CSV table of N, CA, C and O and ligand atoms in Angstrom, one decimal:
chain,number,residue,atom,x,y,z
A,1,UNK,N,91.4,83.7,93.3
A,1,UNK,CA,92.4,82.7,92.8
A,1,UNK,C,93.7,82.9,93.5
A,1,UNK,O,94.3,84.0,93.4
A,2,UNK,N,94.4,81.8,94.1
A,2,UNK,CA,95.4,81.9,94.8
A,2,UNK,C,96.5,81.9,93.5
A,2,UNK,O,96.2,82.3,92.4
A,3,UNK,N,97.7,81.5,94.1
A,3,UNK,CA,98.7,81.2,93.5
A,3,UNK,C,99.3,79.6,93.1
A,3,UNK,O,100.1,79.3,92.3
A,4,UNK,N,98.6,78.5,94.0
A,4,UNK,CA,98.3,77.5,93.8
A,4,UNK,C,97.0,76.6,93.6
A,4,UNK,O,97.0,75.6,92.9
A,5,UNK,N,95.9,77.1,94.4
A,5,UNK,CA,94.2,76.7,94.3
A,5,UNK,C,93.5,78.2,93.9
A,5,UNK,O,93.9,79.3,93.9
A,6,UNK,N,92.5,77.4,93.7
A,6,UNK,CA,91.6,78.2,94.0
A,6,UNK,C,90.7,78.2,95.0
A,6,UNK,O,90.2,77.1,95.4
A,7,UNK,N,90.4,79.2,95.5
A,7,UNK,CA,89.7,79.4,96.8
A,7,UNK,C,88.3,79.9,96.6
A,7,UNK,O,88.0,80.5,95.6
A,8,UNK,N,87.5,79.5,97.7
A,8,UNK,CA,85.9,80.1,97.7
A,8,UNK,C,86.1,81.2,98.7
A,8,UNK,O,86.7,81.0,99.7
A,9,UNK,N,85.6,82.5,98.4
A,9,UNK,CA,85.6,83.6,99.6
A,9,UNK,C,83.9,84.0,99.3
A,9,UNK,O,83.0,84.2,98.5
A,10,UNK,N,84.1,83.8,101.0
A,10,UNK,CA,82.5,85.0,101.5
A,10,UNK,C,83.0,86.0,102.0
A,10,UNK,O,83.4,86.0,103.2
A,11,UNK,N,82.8,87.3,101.2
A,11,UNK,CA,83.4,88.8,102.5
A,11,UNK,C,82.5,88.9,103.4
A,11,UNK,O,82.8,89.2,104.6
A,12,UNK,N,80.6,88.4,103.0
A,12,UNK,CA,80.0,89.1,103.8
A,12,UNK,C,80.0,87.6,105.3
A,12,UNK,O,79.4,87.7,106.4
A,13,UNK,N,80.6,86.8,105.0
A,13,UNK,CA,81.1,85.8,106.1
A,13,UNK,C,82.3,86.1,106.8
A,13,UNK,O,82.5,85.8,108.0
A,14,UNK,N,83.1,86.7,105.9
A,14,UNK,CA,84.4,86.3,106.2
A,14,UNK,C,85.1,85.2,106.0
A,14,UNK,O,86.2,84.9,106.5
A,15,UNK,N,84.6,84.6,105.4
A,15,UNK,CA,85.0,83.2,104.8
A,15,UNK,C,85.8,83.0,103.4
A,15,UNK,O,85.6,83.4,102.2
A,16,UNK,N,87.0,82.1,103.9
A,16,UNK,CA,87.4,81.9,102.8
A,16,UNK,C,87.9,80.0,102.9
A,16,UNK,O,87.6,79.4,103.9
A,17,UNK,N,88.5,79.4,101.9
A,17,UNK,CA,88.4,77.9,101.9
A,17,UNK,C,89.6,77.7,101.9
A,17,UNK,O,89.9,76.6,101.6
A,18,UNK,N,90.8,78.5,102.3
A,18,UNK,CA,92.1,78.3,101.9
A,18,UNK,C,92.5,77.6,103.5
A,18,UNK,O,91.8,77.9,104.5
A,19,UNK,N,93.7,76.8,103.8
A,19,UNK,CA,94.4,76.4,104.8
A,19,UNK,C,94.6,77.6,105.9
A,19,UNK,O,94.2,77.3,107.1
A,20,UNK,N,95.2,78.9,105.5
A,20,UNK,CA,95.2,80.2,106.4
A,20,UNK,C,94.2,80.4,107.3
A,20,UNK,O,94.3,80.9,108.4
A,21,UNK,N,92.9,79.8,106.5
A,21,UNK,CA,91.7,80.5,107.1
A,21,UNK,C,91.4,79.9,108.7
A,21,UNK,O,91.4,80.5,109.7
A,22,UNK,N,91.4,78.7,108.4
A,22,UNK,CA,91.0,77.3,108.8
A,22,UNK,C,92.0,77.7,110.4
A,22,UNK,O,91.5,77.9,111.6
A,23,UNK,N,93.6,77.8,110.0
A,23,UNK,CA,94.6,77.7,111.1
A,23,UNK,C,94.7,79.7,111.4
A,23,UNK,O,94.9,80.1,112.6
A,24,UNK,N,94.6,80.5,110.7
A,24,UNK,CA,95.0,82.0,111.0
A,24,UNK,C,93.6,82.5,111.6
A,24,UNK,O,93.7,82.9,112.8
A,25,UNK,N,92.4,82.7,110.8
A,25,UNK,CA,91.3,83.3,111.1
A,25,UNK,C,90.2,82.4,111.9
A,25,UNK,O,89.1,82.7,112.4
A,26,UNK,N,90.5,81.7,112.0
A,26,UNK,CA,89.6,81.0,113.2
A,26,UNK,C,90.0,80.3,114.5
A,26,UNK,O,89.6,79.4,115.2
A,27,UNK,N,91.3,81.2,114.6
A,27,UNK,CA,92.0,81.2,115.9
A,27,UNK,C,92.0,82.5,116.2
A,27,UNK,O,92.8,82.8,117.1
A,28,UNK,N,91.3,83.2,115.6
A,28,UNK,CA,91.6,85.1,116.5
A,28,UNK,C,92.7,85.6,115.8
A,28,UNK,O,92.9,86.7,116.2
A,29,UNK,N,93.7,85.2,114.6
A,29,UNK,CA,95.0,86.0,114.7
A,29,UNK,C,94.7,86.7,113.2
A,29,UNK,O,95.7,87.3,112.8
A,30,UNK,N,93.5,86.9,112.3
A,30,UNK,CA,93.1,88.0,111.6
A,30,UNK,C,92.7,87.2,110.5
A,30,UNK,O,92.4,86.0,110.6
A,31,UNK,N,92.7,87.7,109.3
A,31,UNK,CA,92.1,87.2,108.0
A,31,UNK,C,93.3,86.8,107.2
A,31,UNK,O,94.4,87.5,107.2
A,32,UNK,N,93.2,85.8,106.7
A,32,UNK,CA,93.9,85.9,105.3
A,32,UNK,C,94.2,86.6,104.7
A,32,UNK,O,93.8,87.8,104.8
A,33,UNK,N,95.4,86.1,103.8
A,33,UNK,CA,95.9,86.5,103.1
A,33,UNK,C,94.7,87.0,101.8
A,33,UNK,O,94.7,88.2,101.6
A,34,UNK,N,93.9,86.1,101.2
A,34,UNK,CA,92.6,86.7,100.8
A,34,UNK,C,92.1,87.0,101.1
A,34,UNK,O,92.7,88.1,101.2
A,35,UNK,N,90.8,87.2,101.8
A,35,UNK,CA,90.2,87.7,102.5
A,35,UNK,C,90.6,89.1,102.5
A,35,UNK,O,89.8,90.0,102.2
A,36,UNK,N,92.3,89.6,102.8
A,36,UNK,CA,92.5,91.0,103.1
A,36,UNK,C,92.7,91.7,101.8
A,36,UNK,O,92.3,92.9,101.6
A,37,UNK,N,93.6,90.7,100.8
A,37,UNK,CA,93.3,90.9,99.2
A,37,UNK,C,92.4,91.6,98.7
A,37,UNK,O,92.5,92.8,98.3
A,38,UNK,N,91.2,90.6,98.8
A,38,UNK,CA,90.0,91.0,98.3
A,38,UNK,C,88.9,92.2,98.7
A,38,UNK,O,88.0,92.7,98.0
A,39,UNK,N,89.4,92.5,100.5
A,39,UNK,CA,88.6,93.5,101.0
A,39,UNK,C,89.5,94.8,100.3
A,39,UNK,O,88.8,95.7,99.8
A,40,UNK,N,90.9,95.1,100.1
A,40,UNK,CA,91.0,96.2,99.3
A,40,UNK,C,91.2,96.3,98.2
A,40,UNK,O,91.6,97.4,97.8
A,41,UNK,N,90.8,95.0,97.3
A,41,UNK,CA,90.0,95.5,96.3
A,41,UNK,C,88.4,95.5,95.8
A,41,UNK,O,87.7,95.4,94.7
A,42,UNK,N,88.2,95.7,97.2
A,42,UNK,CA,87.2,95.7,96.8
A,42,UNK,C,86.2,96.7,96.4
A,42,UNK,O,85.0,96.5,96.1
A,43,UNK,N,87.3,98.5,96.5
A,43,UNK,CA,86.9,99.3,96.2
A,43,UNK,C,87.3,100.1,94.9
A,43,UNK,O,86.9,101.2,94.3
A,44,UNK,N,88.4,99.0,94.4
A,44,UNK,CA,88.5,99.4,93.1
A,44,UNK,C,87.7,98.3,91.6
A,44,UNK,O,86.9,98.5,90.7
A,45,UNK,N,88.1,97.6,91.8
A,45,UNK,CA,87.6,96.4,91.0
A,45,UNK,C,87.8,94.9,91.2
A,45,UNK,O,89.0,94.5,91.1
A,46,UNK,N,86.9,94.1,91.5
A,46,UNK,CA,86.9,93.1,91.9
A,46,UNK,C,85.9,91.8,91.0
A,46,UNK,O,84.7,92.1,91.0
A,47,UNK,N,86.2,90.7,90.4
A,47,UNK,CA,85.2,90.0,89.6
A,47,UNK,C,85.0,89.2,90.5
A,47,UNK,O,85.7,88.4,91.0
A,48,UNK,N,83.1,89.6,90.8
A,48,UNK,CA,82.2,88.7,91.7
A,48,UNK,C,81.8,87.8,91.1
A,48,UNK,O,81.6,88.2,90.0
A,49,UNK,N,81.2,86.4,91.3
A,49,UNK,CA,80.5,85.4,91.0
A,49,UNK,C,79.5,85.6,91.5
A,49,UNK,O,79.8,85.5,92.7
A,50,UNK,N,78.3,85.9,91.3
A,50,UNK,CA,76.9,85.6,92.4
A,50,UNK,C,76.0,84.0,92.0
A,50,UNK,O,75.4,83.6,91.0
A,51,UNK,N,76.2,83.6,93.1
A,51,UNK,CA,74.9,82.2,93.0
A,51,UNK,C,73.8,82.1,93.5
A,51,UNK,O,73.5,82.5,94.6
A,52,UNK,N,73.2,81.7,92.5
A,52,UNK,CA,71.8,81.8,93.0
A,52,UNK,C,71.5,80.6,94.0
A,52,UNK,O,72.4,79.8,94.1
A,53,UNK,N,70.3,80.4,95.0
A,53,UNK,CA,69.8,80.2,95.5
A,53,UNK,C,70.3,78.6,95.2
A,53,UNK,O,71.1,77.9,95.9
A,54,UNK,N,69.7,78.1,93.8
A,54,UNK,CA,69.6,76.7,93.3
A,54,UNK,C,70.7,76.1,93.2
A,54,UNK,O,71.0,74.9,93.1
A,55,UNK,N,71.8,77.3,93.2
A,55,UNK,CA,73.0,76.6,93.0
A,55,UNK,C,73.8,76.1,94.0
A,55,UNK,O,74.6,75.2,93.9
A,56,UNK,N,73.3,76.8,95.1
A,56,UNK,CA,73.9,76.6,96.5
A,56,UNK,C,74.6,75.3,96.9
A,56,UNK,O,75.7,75.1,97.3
A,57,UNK,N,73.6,74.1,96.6
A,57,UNK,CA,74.3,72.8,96.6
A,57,UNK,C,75.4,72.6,96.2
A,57,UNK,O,76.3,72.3,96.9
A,58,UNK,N,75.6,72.8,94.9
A,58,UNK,CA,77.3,72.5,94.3
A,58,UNK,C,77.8,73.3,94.5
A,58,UNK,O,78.9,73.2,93.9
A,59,UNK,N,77.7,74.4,95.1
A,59,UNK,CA,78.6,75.4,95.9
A,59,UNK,C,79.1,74.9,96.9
A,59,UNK,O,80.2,75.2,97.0
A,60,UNK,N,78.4,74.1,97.8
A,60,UNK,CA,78.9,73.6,99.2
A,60,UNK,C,79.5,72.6,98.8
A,60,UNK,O,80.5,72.3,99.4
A,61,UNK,N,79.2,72.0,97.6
A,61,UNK,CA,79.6,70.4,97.6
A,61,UNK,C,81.2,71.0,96.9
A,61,UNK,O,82.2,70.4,97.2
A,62,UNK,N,81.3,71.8,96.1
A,62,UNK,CA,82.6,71.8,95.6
A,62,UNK,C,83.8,72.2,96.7
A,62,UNK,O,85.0,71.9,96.6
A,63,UNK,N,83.0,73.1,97.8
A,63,UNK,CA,84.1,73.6,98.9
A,63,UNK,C,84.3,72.3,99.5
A,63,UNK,O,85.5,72.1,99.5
A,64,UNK,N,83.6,71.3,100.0
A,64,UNK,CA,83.6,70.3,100.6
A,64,UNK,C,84.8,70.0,99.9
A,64,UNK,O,86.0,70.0,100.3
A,65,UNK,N,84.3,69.6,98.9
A,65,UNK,CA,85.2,68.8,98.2
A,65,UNK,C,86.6,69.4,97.8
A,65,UNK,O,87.6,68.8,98.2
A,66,UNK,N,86.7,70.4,97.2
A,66,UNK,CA,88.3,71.4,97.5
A,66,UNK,C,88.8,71.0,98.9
A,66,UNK,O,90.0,70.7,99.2
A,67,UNK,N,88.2,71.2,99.4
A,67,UNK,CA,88.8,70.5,101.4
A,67,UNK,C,89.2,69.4,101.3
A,67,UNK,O,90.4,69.1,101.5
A,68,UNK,N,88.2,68.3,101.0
A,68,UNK,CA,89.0,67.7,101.4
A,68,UNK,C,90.1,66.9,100.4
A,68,UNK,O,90.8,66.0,100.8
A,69,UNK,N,90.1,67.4,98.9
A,69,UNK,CA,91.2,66.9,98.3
A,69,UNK,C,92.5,67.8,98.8
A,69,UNK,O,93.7,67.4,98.6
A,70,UNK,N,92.3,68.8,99.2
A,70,UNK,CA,93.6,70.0,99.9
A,70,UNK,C,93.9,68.6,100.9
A,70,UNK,O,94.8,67.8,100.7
A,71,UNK,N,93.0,68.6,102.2
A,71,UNK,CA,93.5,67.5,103.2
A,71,UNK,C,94.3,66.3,103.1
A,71,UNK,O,95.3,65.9,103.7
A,72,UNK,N,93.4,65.8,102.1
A,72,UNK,CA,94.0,64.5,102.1
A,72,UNK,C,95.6,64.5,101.0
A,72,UNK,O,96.2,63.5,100.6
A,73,UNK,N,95.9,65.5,100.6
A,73,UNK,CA,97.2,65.8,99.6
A,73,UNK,C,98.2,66.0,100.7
A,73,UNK,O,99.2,65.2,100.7
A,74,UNK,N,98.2,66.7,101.7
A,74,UNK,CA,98.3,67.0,102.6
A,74,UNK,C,99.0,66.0,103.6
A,74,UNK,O,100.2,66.0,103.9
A,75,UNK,N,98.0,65.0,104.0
A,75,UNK,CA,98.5,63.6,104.2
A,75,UNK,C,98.9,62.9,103.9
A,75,UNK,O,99.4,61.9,104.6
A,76,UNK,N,98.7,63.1,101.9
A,76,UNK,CA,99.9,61.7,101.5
A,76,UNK,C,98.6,60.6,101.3
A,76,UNK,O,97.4,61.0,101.4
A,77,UNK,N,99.0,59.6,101.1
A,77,UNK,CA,98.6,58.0,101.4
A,77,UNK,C,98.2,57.3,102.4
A,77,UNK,O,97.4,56.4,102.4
A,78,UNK,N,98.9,58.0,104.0
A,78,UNK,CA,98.9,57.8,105.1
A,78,UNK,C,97.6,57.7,105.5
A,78,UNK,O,97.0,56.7,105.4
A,79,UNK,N,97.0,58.7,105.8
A,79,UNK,CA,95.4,59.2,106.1
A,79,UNK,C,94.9,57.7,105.6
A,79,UNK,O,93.6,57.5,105.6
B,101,ZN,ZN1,92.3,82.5,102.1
């Protein structure tokens, strides 16, 4: 949970859904702001969600969709 969205993280991807990721961690210059959050706590306490298999679809579909209402906010009307 950010401080303004909420975000989807994969540790064992390294994935996370936030803007940082997108422009910081998939240009080589390191992880997130989450991502680094989450990896040190992740030895003290951390609340995981696990999904099953079936769920997977509205799992993708909701990241999808967090993206692209993040995006298009982003752009305004313009887009
Ligand atoms: Zn992030």
């Amino acid at each position: 949970m950010g401080k303004h969205h909420e975000y989807w993280i994969d540790l064992d991807l390294g994935y996370c859904s936030c803007n940082d990721y997108y422009y910081r961690t998939l240009s080589g210059l390191g992880m997130c702001y989450h991502l680094e959050f989450v990896k040190e706590k992740i030895n003290s306490r951390v609340d995981t969600i696990h999904f099953s298999d079936s769920e997977y679809y509205d799992f993708v579909k909701s990241v999808v969709n967090d993206n692209y209402l993040m995006i298009r906010n982003e752009k305004g009307d313009l887009g």
